[in-house]
XYZ file of C-alpha atoms in Angstrom:
690
model
C -33.133 -24.304 -21.533
C -31.867 -23.877 -25.238
C -31.418 -20.266 -24.679
C -28.524 -21.129 -22.169
C -26.688 -23.055 -24.997
C -24.194 -21.339 -27.279
C -25.238 -20.513 -30.781
C -22.826 -23.204 -32.242
C -24.325 -25.906 -30.034
C -27.876 -24.907 -30.933
C -26.828 -24.997 -34.755
C -25.408 -28.470 -34.209
C -28.532 -29.635 -32.500
C -30.658 -28.202 -35.351
C -28.752 -30.065 -37.967
C -28.606 -33.206 -35.808
C -32.365 -33.183 -35.618
C -32.577 -32.356 -39.321
C -30.285 -35.446 -40.152
C -32.391 -37.677 -37.895
C -35.643 -36.412 -39.346
C -34.295 -37.142 -42.945
C -33.345 -40.630 -42.103
C -36.648 -41.284 -40.248
C -38.630 -39.877 -43.159
C -36.591 -41.947 -45.659
C -37.282 -45.073 -43.546
C -40.809 -44.428 -43.412
C -41.079 -43.864 -47.223
C -39.393 -47.099 -47.901
C -41.477 -48.968 -45.497
C -44.691 -47.755 -47.114
C -43.350 -48.541 -50.585
C -42.514 -52.124 -49.494
C -45.981 -52.537 -47.968
C -47.640 -51.511 -51.197
C -45.660 -53.829 -53.366
C -46.107 -56.687 -51.023
C -43.373 -58.691 -52.523
C -41.083 -60.188 -49.786
C -38.254 -60.903 -52.273
C -37.573 -57.253 -52.721
C -37.006 -56.696 -48.906
C -33.238 -56.990 -49.016
C -33.013 -54.425 -51.873
C -35.283 -52.017 -50.017
C -33.100 -52.403 -46.865
C -29.877 -52.021 -48.722
C -31.241 -48.968 -50.547
C -32.511 -47.389 -47.342
C -29.017 -47.755 -45.502
C -27.217 -46.355 -48.432
C -29.659 -43.443 -48.735
C -29.624 -42.830 -45.009
C -25.807 -42.781 -44.959
C -25.625 -40.298 -47.916
C -28.393 -38.083 -46.347
C -26.457 -38.018 -43.047
C -23.123 -37.237 -44.793
C -24.955 -34.441 -46.762
C -26.455 -33.078 -43.579
C -23.075 -33.219 -41.783
C -21.321 -31.681 -44.780
C -23.801 -28.829 -44.768
C -23.537 -28.334 -40.980
C -19.750 -28.142 -41.216
C -20.014 -25.447 -43.906
C -22.677 -23.623 -41.933
C -20.643 -23.764 -38.723
C -17.372 -22.872 -40.306
C -18.560 -19.909 -42.392
C -21.670 -18.795 -40.314
C -22.113 -19.861 -36.772
C -18.318 -19.694 -35.893
C -17.948 -16.180 -37.375
C -20.921 -14.989 -35.673
C -19.555 -16.266 -32.430
C -16.358 -14.555 -32.970
C -17.984 -11.431 -34.124
C -20.176 -11.244 -30.960
C -17.038 -11.622 -28.764
C -15.214 -8.853 -30.723
C -18.232 -6.672 -30.521
C -18.772 -7.261 -26.688
C -15.000 -6.523 -26.071
C -15.455 -3.161 -27.664
C -18.753 -2.481 -26.102
C -17.587 -3.326 -22.411
C -13.739 -3.114 -22.407
C -12.605 -0.044 -24.412
C -10.830 -2.308 -26.910
C -10.145 -0.006 -30.068
C -8.220 -2.174 -32.482
C -9.864 -2.917 -35.835
C -11.981 -6.154 -36.164
C -11.013 -8.878 -38.645
C -13.823 -8.999 -41.101
C -12.222 -11.651 -43.426
C -13.479 -14.556 -41.090
C -17.089 -13.363 -41.774
C -16.889 -12.886 -45.451
C -19.906 -15.234 -46.063
C -22.302 -13.199 -43.841
C -22.910 -10.459 -46.346
C -22.994 -7.050 -45.010
C -23.096 -8.096 -41.413
C -19.161 -7.962 -40.696
C -18.718 -4.463 -42.371
C -21.862 -3.202 -40.589
C -20.591 -4.538 -37.384
C -17.155 -2.879 -37.870
C -18.885 0.359 -38.917
C -21.004 0.115 -35.598
C -17.805 -0.640 -33.603
C -15.987 2.297 -35.074
C -18.819 4.602 -34.587
C -19.048 3.456 -30.925
C -15.351 4.055 -30.575
C -15.683 7.603 -32.025
C -18.708 8.458 -29.749
C -17.037 6.961 -26.731
C -13.910 9.081 -27.488
C -15.944 12.239 -27.906
C -17.876 11.555 -24.644
C -14.653 10.827 -22.825
C -13.196 14.134 -24.066
C -16.231 16.075 -22.965
C -16.261 14.322 -19.665
C -12.528 14.890 -19.221
C -13.060 18.675 -19.778
C -15.917 18.801 -17.479
C -14.151 16.921 -14.804
C -10.645 18.524 -14.974
C -11.286 20.831 -12.203
C -12.476 18.095 -9.966
C -9.504 15.978 -10.910
C -7.172 18.845 -9.799
C -8.904 19.282 -6.488
C -8.735 15.673 -5.906
C -4.938 15.670 -6.718
C -4.499 18.504 -4.297
C -6.461 16.780 -1.600
C -4.434 13.549 -2.189
C -1.207 15.584 -1.788
C -2.369 17.304 1.363
C -3.478 14.009 2.994
C -0.169 12.262 1.893
C 1.915 15.068 3.637
C 0.036 15.432 6.900
C 2.357 14.471 9.723
C 0.099 11.735 11.170
C -1.366 8.646 9.947
C -4.883 8.844 8.714
C -7.360 5.892 8.247
C -10.955 5.812 7.096
C -12.555 2.686 8.252
C -15.935 1.176 7.675
C -18.431 0.320 10.229
C -17.254 -3.419 10.084
C -13.571 -2.241 10.682
C -12.312 -2.718 7.142
C -9.846 -0.115 5.589
C -11.337 2.318 2.933
C -8.496 4.746 3.017
C -4.952 5.076 4.212
C -1.986 7.457 3.776
C 1.829 6.743 3.684
C 2.327 7.625 7.237
C -0.268 5.108 8.233
C 1.737 2.554 6.341
C 4.821 3.405 8.177
C 3.141 3.338 11.619
C 1.045 0.056 11.173
C 3.490 -2.048 8.942
C 4.124 -5.261 10.759
C 5.366 -7.860 8.271
C 2.744 -6.739 5.757
C 1.734 -3.337 4.503
C -1.969 -2.482 5.043
C -4.521 -2.955 2.212
C -7.847 -1.884 1.141
C -10.931 -4.019 2.228
C -8.550 -5.477 4.976
C -9.629 -5.681 8.606
C -7.972 -3.006 10.688
C -7.408 -5.596 13.439
C -4.791 -7.272 11.382
C -2.530 -4.335 12.238
C -3.810 -2.637 15.459
C -4.991 -4.414 18.597
C -8.766 -4.829 18.647
C -9.821 -4.100 22.152
C -9.186 -0.245 22.499
C -10.648 0.462 18.907
C -13.871 -1.494 19.504
C -14.441 0.082 22.817
C -13.899 3.637 21.423
C -16.142 2.942 18.372
C -18.828 1.531 20.759
C -18.514 4.580 23.055
C -18.931 7.057 20.287
C -22.071 5.196 18.794
C -23.494 5.182 22.339
C -23.267 8.936 22.597
C -25.584 9.438 19.715
C -23.646 12.598 18.710
C -22.467 12.824 15.228
C -19.754 15.258 15.986
C -18.272 13.464 19.100
C -14.765 12.446 19.059
C -12.601 10.399 21.402
C -8.825 9.811 22.276
C -7.421 6.441 22.922
C -4.099 4.676 23.093
C -3.601 1.524 21.023
C -0.611 -0.605 19.877
C 0.254 -2.624 16.844
C -0.438 -6.321 16.838
C 3.126 -7.007 17.576
C 3.185 -4.654 20.336
C 6.209 -2.880 18.942
C 4.655 0.572 18.831
C 2.342 2.601 21.112
C 0.032 4.880 19.193
C -1.980 7.867 20.399
C -5.241 7.819 18.331
C -8.198 10.022 17.885
C -11.504 8.603 16.394
C -14.395 10.481 14.978
C -17.475 8.891 13.316
C -18.402 9.176 9.798
C -21.985 9.246 8.548
C -23.336 5.833 7.684
C -26.092 4.698 5.501
C -29.752 4.107 6.494
C -29.535 1.617 9.344
C -25.831 0.888 8.806
C -23.237 1.047 11.365
C -21.259 4.149 11.018
C -17.502 4.184 10.046
C -14.878 6.366 11.519
C -11.780 8.392 10.915
C -8.701 7.274 12.919
C -5.651 9.531 13.187
C -2.492 7.999 14.600
C 0.582 9.297 16.130
C 3.673 7.329 17.286
C 4.176 7.868 20.973
C 6.462 5.130 21.725
C 9.400 7.410 22.005
C 7.514 9.852 24.202
C 6.376 7.245 26.582
C 10.019 5.773 26.698
C 11.365 9.226 27.504
C 8.822 9.811 30.155
C 9.749 6.334 31.760
C 13.478 7.344 31.470
C 12.870 10.648 33.208
C 10.676 9.090 35.936
C 13.479 6.422 36.563
C 16.143 9.306 36.623
C 14.092 11.246 39.058
C 13.630 8.326 41.366
C 17.383 7.466 41.179
C 18.057 11.212 42.007
C 16.071 10.861 45.160
C 17.717 7.600 46.096
C 21.392 8.761 45.399
C 21.067 12.088 47.067
C 18.930 10.899 50.079
C 21.480 8.528 51.455
C 24.603 10.859 51.492
C 22.365 13.735 52.801
C 21.190 11.452 55.665
C 24.677 10.353 56.471
C 25.960 14.034 56.430
C 22.984 14.972 58.693
C 23.974 12.326 61.190
C 27.553 13.287 61.142
C 26.701 16.937 61.826
C 24.519 15.844 64.762
C 27.296 13.929 66.526
C 30.139 16.364 65.567
C 31.344 18.219 68.728
C 30.319 21.951 68.478
C 33.128 24.473 68.395
C 35.883 21.861 68.404
C 38.082 20.341 65.515
C 36.479 17.174 63.923
C 38.113 13.862 64.855
C 40.230 12.527 61.912
C 37.747 9.593 61.403
C 34.832 11.871 61.288
C 36.563 14.221 59.058
C 37.450 11.495 56.645
C 33.786 10.211 56.671
C 32.483 13.807 56.107
C 34.784 14.304 53.236
C 33.820 10.796 51.712
C 30.090 11.694 51.847
C 30.498 15.090 50.443
C 32.528 13.644 47.489
C 29.903 10.975 46.942
C 27.099 13.590 46.932
C 29.066 15.798 44.595
C 29.751 12.876 42.226
C 26.188 11.786 42.227
C 24.923 15.308 41.464
C 27.377 15.779 38.600
C 26.473 12.417 37.097
C 22.879 12.913 37.391
C 23.083 16.387 35.966
C 24.853 15.006 33.020
C 22.401 12.319 32.280
C 19.517 14.854 32.650
C 21.218 17.165 30.065
C 21.622 14.297 27.637
C 17.924 13.365 28.188
C 16.857 16.952 27.418
C 18.956 16.885 24.141
C 17.257 13.582 23.043
C 13.776 14.971 23.679
C 12.415 18.403 24.560
C 11.119 19.329 21.049
C 14.549 19.854 19.472
C 14.571 19.477 15.665
C 16.905 19.915 12.825
C 17.527 23.669 12.010
C 19.587 24.781 9.138
C 22.225 27.293 10.201
C 21.565 29.704 7.406
C 17.809 29.590 8.146
C 18.511 30.621 11.839
C 20.857 33.443 10.706
C 18.280 34.731 8.272
C 15.415 34.546 10.824
C 17.486 36.457 13.316
C 18.385 39.200 10.766
C 14.748 39.554 9.837
C 13.613 40.113 13.484
C 16.449 42.691 14.180
C 15.915 44.609 10.929
C 12.159 44.847 11.842
C 13.236 46.483 15.182
C 15.861 48.871 13.200
C 18.953 46.941 13.957
C 21.289 46.072 11.176
C 22.871 42.594 11.372
C 25.659 40.796 9.236
C 25.438 37.077 9.016
C 27.690 34.258 8.145
C 26.579 30.675 8.432
C 28.226 27.407 7.645
C 26.236 24.788 5.626
C 25.398 22.694 8.684
C 22.282 21.450 10.553
C 21.774 22.287 14.229
C 19.805 20.130 16.555
C 17.837 22.977 18.217
C 14.691 24.778 18.701
C 14.828 27.431 16.125
C 12.226 29.751 17.618
C 13.774 29.747 20.992
C 17.388 30.294 19.711
C 16.307 33.278 17.453
C 14.155 34.888 20.406
C 17.165 34.434 22.712
C 19.864 36.074 20.231
C 17.313 38.761 19.386
C 16.929 39.800 22.893
C 20.650 39.655 23.637
C 21.283 41.741 20.490
C 18.842 44.369 21.452
C 20.420 44.685 24.906
C 23.865 45.057 23.373
C 22.589 47.796 21.109
C 20.709 49.639 23.906
C 22.677 49.063 26.983
C 26.260 49.219 25.953
C 25.905 50.867 22.619
C 27.208 48.089 20.575
C 27.769 48.799 16.874
C 28.406 46.707 13.612
C 26.513 43.683 14.953
C 27.220 40.369 13.163
C 26.419 36.699 13.792
C 28.463 33.671 12.681
C 27.407 30.133 12.885
C 30.220 27.613 12.355
C 31.034 23.966 12.996
C 32.938 23.020 16.199
C 33.888 19.507 17.052
C 30.530 17.384 17.062
C 28.396 20.568 17.498
C 28.322 24.161 16.383
C 29.195 27.551 17.864
C 27.092 30.656 17.504
C 29.037 33.972 17.955
C 27.398 37.285 18.195
C 30.035 39.886 17.924
C 30.164 43.749 17.884
C 32.381 46.760 18.110
C 32.370 48.448 21.397
C 32.788 47.692 25.052
C 32.535 44.288 26.779
C 29.392 42.908 28.590
C 29.790 42.035 32.261
C 28.697 38.734 33.717
C 26.187 40.461 36.039
C 24.546 42.210 33.100
C 24.373 39.061 31.110
C 22.664 37.232 34.043
C 20.205 40.052 34.349
C 19.380 39.921 30.646
C 18.883 36.022 30.825
C 16.262 36.472 33.622
C 14.039 38.588 31.294
C 11.194 37.025 29.349
C 12.119 35.117 26.237
C 9.431 36.838 24.074
C 6.530 39.099 24.643
C 4.158 36.216 23.456
C 5.566 33.889 26.226
C 6.164 36.370 29.155
C 6.397 33.509 31.746
C 9.427 31.943 30.183
C 12.880 33.454 30.943
C 15.670 33.599 28.369
C 17.749 31.205 30.750
C 15.312 28.463 30.075
C 16.625 28.230 26.540
C 20.070 27.383 27.861
C 18.538 24.687 30.160
C 16.508 23.042 27.367
C 19.492 22.922 24.991
C 21.981 21.928 27.833
C 24.314 24.704 27.087
C 25.640 28.152 28.320
C 26.135 31.676 27.104
C 29.189 33.653 27.966
C 31.124 36.816 26.738
C 34.528 36.492 25.077
C 36.849 38.992 23.591
C 38.004 38.643 19.963
C 40.889 39.737 17.934
C 40.939 43.331 16.734
C 39.160 44.739 19.556
C 35.855 43.141 18.871
C 33.634 41.631 21.620
C 31.294 38.484 21.365
C 28.712 36.238 23.027
C 29.328 32.611 22.484
C 26.453 30.102 22.353
C 27.563 26.507 21.764
C 24.946 23.897 20.306
C 25.866 20.436 21.446
C 24.680 18.543 18.254
C 25.166 19.547 14.623
C 26.247 17.858 11.435
C 26.986 19.037 8.005
C 24.269 19.419 5.413
C 24.591 16.630 2.794
C 22.915 16.303 -0.570
C 19.142 16.037 -0.350
C 18.211 12.297 -0.520
C 15.877 11.038 -3.211
C 12.503 12.099 -2.090
C 10.081 9.361 -0.575
C 7.011 8.947 -2.643
C 4.011 9.588 -0.551
C 0.600 8.570 -1.616
C -2.902 7.861 -0.323
C -4.813 4.789 -1.040
C -8.632 4.836 -0.955
C -11.989 3.555 -2.296
C -14.772 5.178 -0.546
C -17.341 2.916 -2.011
C -16.157 0.317 0.591
C -17.749 2.418 3.257
C -21.315 1.539 2.051
C -20.855 -1.813 0.315
C -23.277 -4.424 1.469
C -21.478 -7.790 2.376
C -22.493 -11.366 2.225
C -20.697 -14.356 3.712
C -21.912 -16.472 0.598
C -19.234 -15.908 -2.157
C -21.391 -17.561 -4.871
C -24.159 -14.918 -4.312
C -21.691 -11.935 -4.350
C -21.587 -9.633 -7.255
C -18.351 -9.858 -9.324
C -17.345 -6.283 -8.850
C -17.877 -6.590 -5.036
C -15.277 -9.254 -4.394
C -11.683 -8.781 -3.567
C -9.203 -10.649 -5.960
C -5.559 -11.525 -5.739
C -4.247 -12.090 -9.260
C -0.865 -13.995 -9.180
C 1.688 -15.823 -11.152
C 4.661 -18.023 -10.471
C 7.956 -18.807 -12.275
C 9.318 -22.293 -11.361
C 12.374 -24.405 -11.831
C 10.191 -26.693 -14.201
C 6.831 -27.984 -15.072
C 6.620 -31.052 -12.791
C 6.009 -30.279 -9.076
C 5.437 -33.815 -8.289
C 9.057 -34.554 -9.391
C 10.509 -31.767 -7.247
C 10.176 -28.689 -9.290
C 9.820 -25.516 -7.024
C 8.879 -21.887 -7.328
C 11.689 -19.302 -7.875
C 9.373 -16.268 -8.113
C 5.861 -15.249 -7.129
C 4.120 -12.106 -7.706
C 0.489 -10.909 -6.933
C -1.610 -7.664 -7.164
C -4.966 -7.007 -5.469
C -8.136 -5.976 -7.106
C -10.605 -4.270 -4.773
C -14.083 -2.837 -5.910
C -13.229 -3.409 -9.537
C -9.958 -1.612 -9.723
C -6.266 -2.707 -9.292
C -4.758 -1.063 -6.283
C -1.389 0.194 -7.479
C 0.338 0.272 -4.034
C -0.500 -3.234 -2.895
C 1.743 -5.656 -4.646
C 3.432 -8.938 -3.582
C 6.591 -9.611 -5.544
C 9.759 -11.741 -4.388
C 12.237 -14.158 -5.699
C 12.271 -17.571 -4.023
C 15.223 -19.772 -3.059
C 14.190 -23.290 -4.271
C 16.905 -25.145 -2.505
C 17.681 -26.888 -5.785
C 19.460 -26.169 -9.063
C 17.714 -24.042 -11.804
C 17.981 -25.831 -15.216
C 19.287 -23.654 -18.040
C 16.130 -24.413 -19.905
C 14.060 -22.762 -17.310
C 16.481 -19.715 -16.872
C 16.085 -19.112 -20.711
C 12.408 -18.768 -20.290
C 12.232 -16.382 -17.092
C 15.694 -15.235 -16.831
C 16.192 -16.120 -13.277
C 19.615 -17.681 -12.280
C 20.647 -19.564 -9.063
C 22.889 -16.512 -8.241
C 19.807 -14.222 -8.139
C 17.994 -16.492 -5.686
C 20.907 -17.393 -3.442
C 19.923 -14.816 -0.707
C 16.151 -14.977 -1.303
C 13.822 -16.325 1.329
C 12.795 -19.994 1.111
C 9.474 -21.297 -0.227
C 7.870 -21.952 3.080
C 8.473 -18.396 4.356
C 7.264 -16.888 1.128
C 4.117 -18.969 0.993
C 3.254 -17.853 4.403
C 3.450 -14.260 3.450
C 1.565 -14.833 0.280
C -1.374 -16.619 2.192
C -1.611 -13.611 4.372
C -1.540 -11.279 1.463
C -4.371 -13.353 -0.150
C -6.420 -13.641 2.849
C -10.249 -13.253 2.214
C -9.672 -12.891 -1.565
C -10.602 -14.875 -4.752
C -7.476 -16.080 -6.415
C -7.008 -15.501 -10.203
C -4.323 -17.011 -12.404
C -3.863 -17.755 -16.061
C -3.878 -21.577 -16.238
C -4.576 -21.805 -12.536
C -4.115 -25.585 -12.051
C -0.547 -25.272 -12.752
C 0.155 -22.485 -10.322
C -2.278 -23.896 -7.595
C -0.508 -27.281 -7.390
C 2.793 -25.452 -6.467
C 0.852 -23.964 -3.595
C -1.311 -26.801 -2.407
C 1.579 -29.392 -2.278
C 3.020 -27.316 0.601
C -0.185 -27.055 2.611
C 0.571 -30.043 5.003
C 4.099 -28.653 5.686
C 2.902 -25.136 6.398
C -0.295 -26.037 8.303
C -2.180 -23.771 5.989
C -4.969 -24.259 3.372
C -5.111 -22.525 0.101
C -8.829 -23.125 -0.077
C -9.718 -19.768 -1.648
C -12.308 -19.532 -4.559
C -10.326 -19.705 -7.870
C -11.007 -18.184 -11.228
C -8.916 -19.030 -14.264
C -8.613 -16.426 -17.189
C -8.174 -19.333 -19.582
C -11.770 -20.419 -18.809
C -13.086 -16.987 -18.565
C -11.767 -16.350 -22.004
C -13.515 -19.378 -23.286
C -16.756 -18.268 -21.846
C -16.529 -14.900 -23.889
C -14.788 -15.999 -27.077
C -15.686 -19.710 -27.241
C -13.568 -22.914 -27.131
C -12.456 -22.543 -30.757
C -10.235 -19.643 -30.103
C -6.565 -19.721 -28.727
C -6.587 -18.837 -24.991
C -2.941 -18.192 -24.361
C -1.926 -15.103 -22.283
C -0.501 -13.531 -25.377
C -3.548 -14.250 -27.485
C -6.032 -13.075 -24.740
C -4.118 -9.854 -24.191
C -3.865 -9.238 -27.872
C -7.596 -9.558 -28.279
C -8.252 -7.257 -25.399
C -5.622 -4.580 -26.666
C -3.308 -5.030 -23.623
C 0.443 -4.859 -24.348
C 2.890 -6.648 -22.273
C 6.369 -5.080 -22.509
C 8.823 -7.610 -23.833
C 11.062 -7.134 -20.752
C 8.156 -8.121 -18.600
C 6.952 -11.306 -20.468
C 7.518 -14.430 -18.458
C 8.343 -12.535 -15.300
C 5.952 -13.136 -12.484
C 4.948 -9.446 -11.941
C 4.758 -8.767 -15.726
C 2.510 -11.706 -16.324
C 0.496 -10.986 -13.043
C -0.277 -7.386 -14.133
C -1.260 -8.492 -17.648
C -3.623 -11.051 -16.194
C -5.165 -8.701 -13.773
C -5.813 -6.091 -16.579
C -7.216 -8.857 -18.736
C -9.558 -9.897 -16.034
C -10.660 -6.258 -15.488
C -11.546 -6.095 -19.274
C -13.339 -9.544 -19.087
C -15.403 -8.607 -15.998
C -17.757 -6.133 -17.755
C -18.136 -8.499 -20.647
C -19.219 -11.261 -18.291
C -21.621 -8.893 -16.774
C -22.821 -7.923 -20.176
C -23.860 -11.583 -20.833
C -25.873 -11.592 -17.617
C -23.139 -13.214 -15.439
C -23.232 -10.862 -12.508
C -22.748 -13.119 -9.585
C -19.660 -15.201 -8.851
C -21.890 -18.335 -8.690
C -23.218 -17.603 -12.157
C -19.604 -17.372 -13.600
C -18.733 -20.607 -11.783
C -21.655 -22.457 -13.495
C -20.702 -21.127 -16.862
C -16.930 -21.869 -16.440
C -17.768 -25.513 -15.707
C -19.192 -25.976 -19.156
C -15.630 -25.531 -20.444
C -14.281 -28.234 -18.135
C -12.557 -30.114 -21.047
C -10.103 -27.252 -21.497
C -9.041 -27.067 -17.715
C -9.980 -28.476 -14.382
C -12.270 -26.424 -12.205
C -10.465 -25.920 -8.898
C -13.374 -24.787 -6.814
């Protein structure tokens, strides 16, 4: 039991026992002396002498204890905390040896050991860095590759929690909140199809099996085509899986529109055709049609012609919207055509405006290549050139040459030939149909001839937008991590934490003060996840005192358009779901959350850790435990511009916790329950919220 007590408490108990022993010994000595004298008249003198001697002895023992505690026990406690910080948390600042000046050579020896540890660690780190540089480069290349693949990629554990996701997956699944590591996949995608596919693959017993499925986001806003493949699991563990996602919402919508258009075609053409058939059956053979019948016939023909024209226009528009057309730069099309013709021995001059065409680049190049070869071989065209220029809302591609004109019949014949030798079943004319356009000959000034190919949609090329930062977020250890429902029995580094901080209008929530800013970061598997951040201003629906603005810099104008407290706390509750909450001086921040529970119908009943109390566990209650003091001891720098901002203090608190965690583990506090037991010993500093 004594081993669990701190050094200073044990020293105090030792001196308390010593003082008690001295008093008892003096009392027994005086009692024996009085008994030998056997003179009752001296009893008051013996009692008075005993009280005075006992009081003096206790004062002497207390004075010696105070000196010993101040100059020995307390410095040893501080020295042990400083050594633990350097042993477990990579703190490199010099230790203050002045406070341990009465410990002889202990403080200089500890300083020398810490310096040697730092030098050894630096040398080891440099060696490891050299040895792992190649692996880091390969890791970076892999991350870059996975961040730029055109589909969403997820790596999911056997219990359906995320261990990896790329930026495309974020874009596809985001529904009010971006995905996060160690979160359940079913927070973002509908559960049924995924569970069925997973069970189906496990039932096959084939490690290489894969299956296709169609799933939707939880909001139903997007339909996603997915492919699932199992990943190896541990001994007896349920295997996880890789899930690739592609948004097919637009494809399904386009298919539905095409089916609706086709049904409308049959409906609108069938009725006039039936009417015409009836009229022709009753029309007198070889005689002029009656006026009424002639009028009805003309009306039906007109309706049929109008329906066909309108439906054809809508069909062409649908082809432009879908059909694999992408943005192609005019200069790239011209250069690609020139390269193909030069490979076939035909020179080509090019001129292209700086525009982007909505077209299938391969098809356009193949079509123009075939036309140019026919011009050269069939009519002896010379001095071939291509010009791509903007025209109205589209573009015009002109292939011109010196020589004779090309006839319409010859052009029709060329268009019936295969588009490319690689696709012999597709005629050149199909390119015109897929782009809803035509190709025709046209004479030019100066005796030159040309073929004109209009492209219906084009736009001017503008300055390249700022690149979107693409990233991948992962922690593969999550795939094999054992889980327990009992938080108290869970290892510290196996828990998910949400570290948060608030800025408020004041210090008294019970008197109406409100949150004006809240920020949070997630710690998963012992590391802070860079991309998973919650940070927002809050409209408190009340004035912000100038004294508060001077602290955090938030004015009423800054929060005028911000969301209200209720909306923000609902989002924060979702962000913190399933996590342990961490804050510096947590009772202050938590009372702003818990006072809203009844209004929101939510409970902020998460387990809570307070870095004030964790600091007291490591450094003792005699130290200052403000955020500035704690970060200074741990070698963490808070930029001046970020101090007293919610996100700045949150990041500092998270980094402090990550450095405190190995120090706690070094003291044998490896489980969450062990830490809570130790924290509660410092309850006079702050109330425990668990």
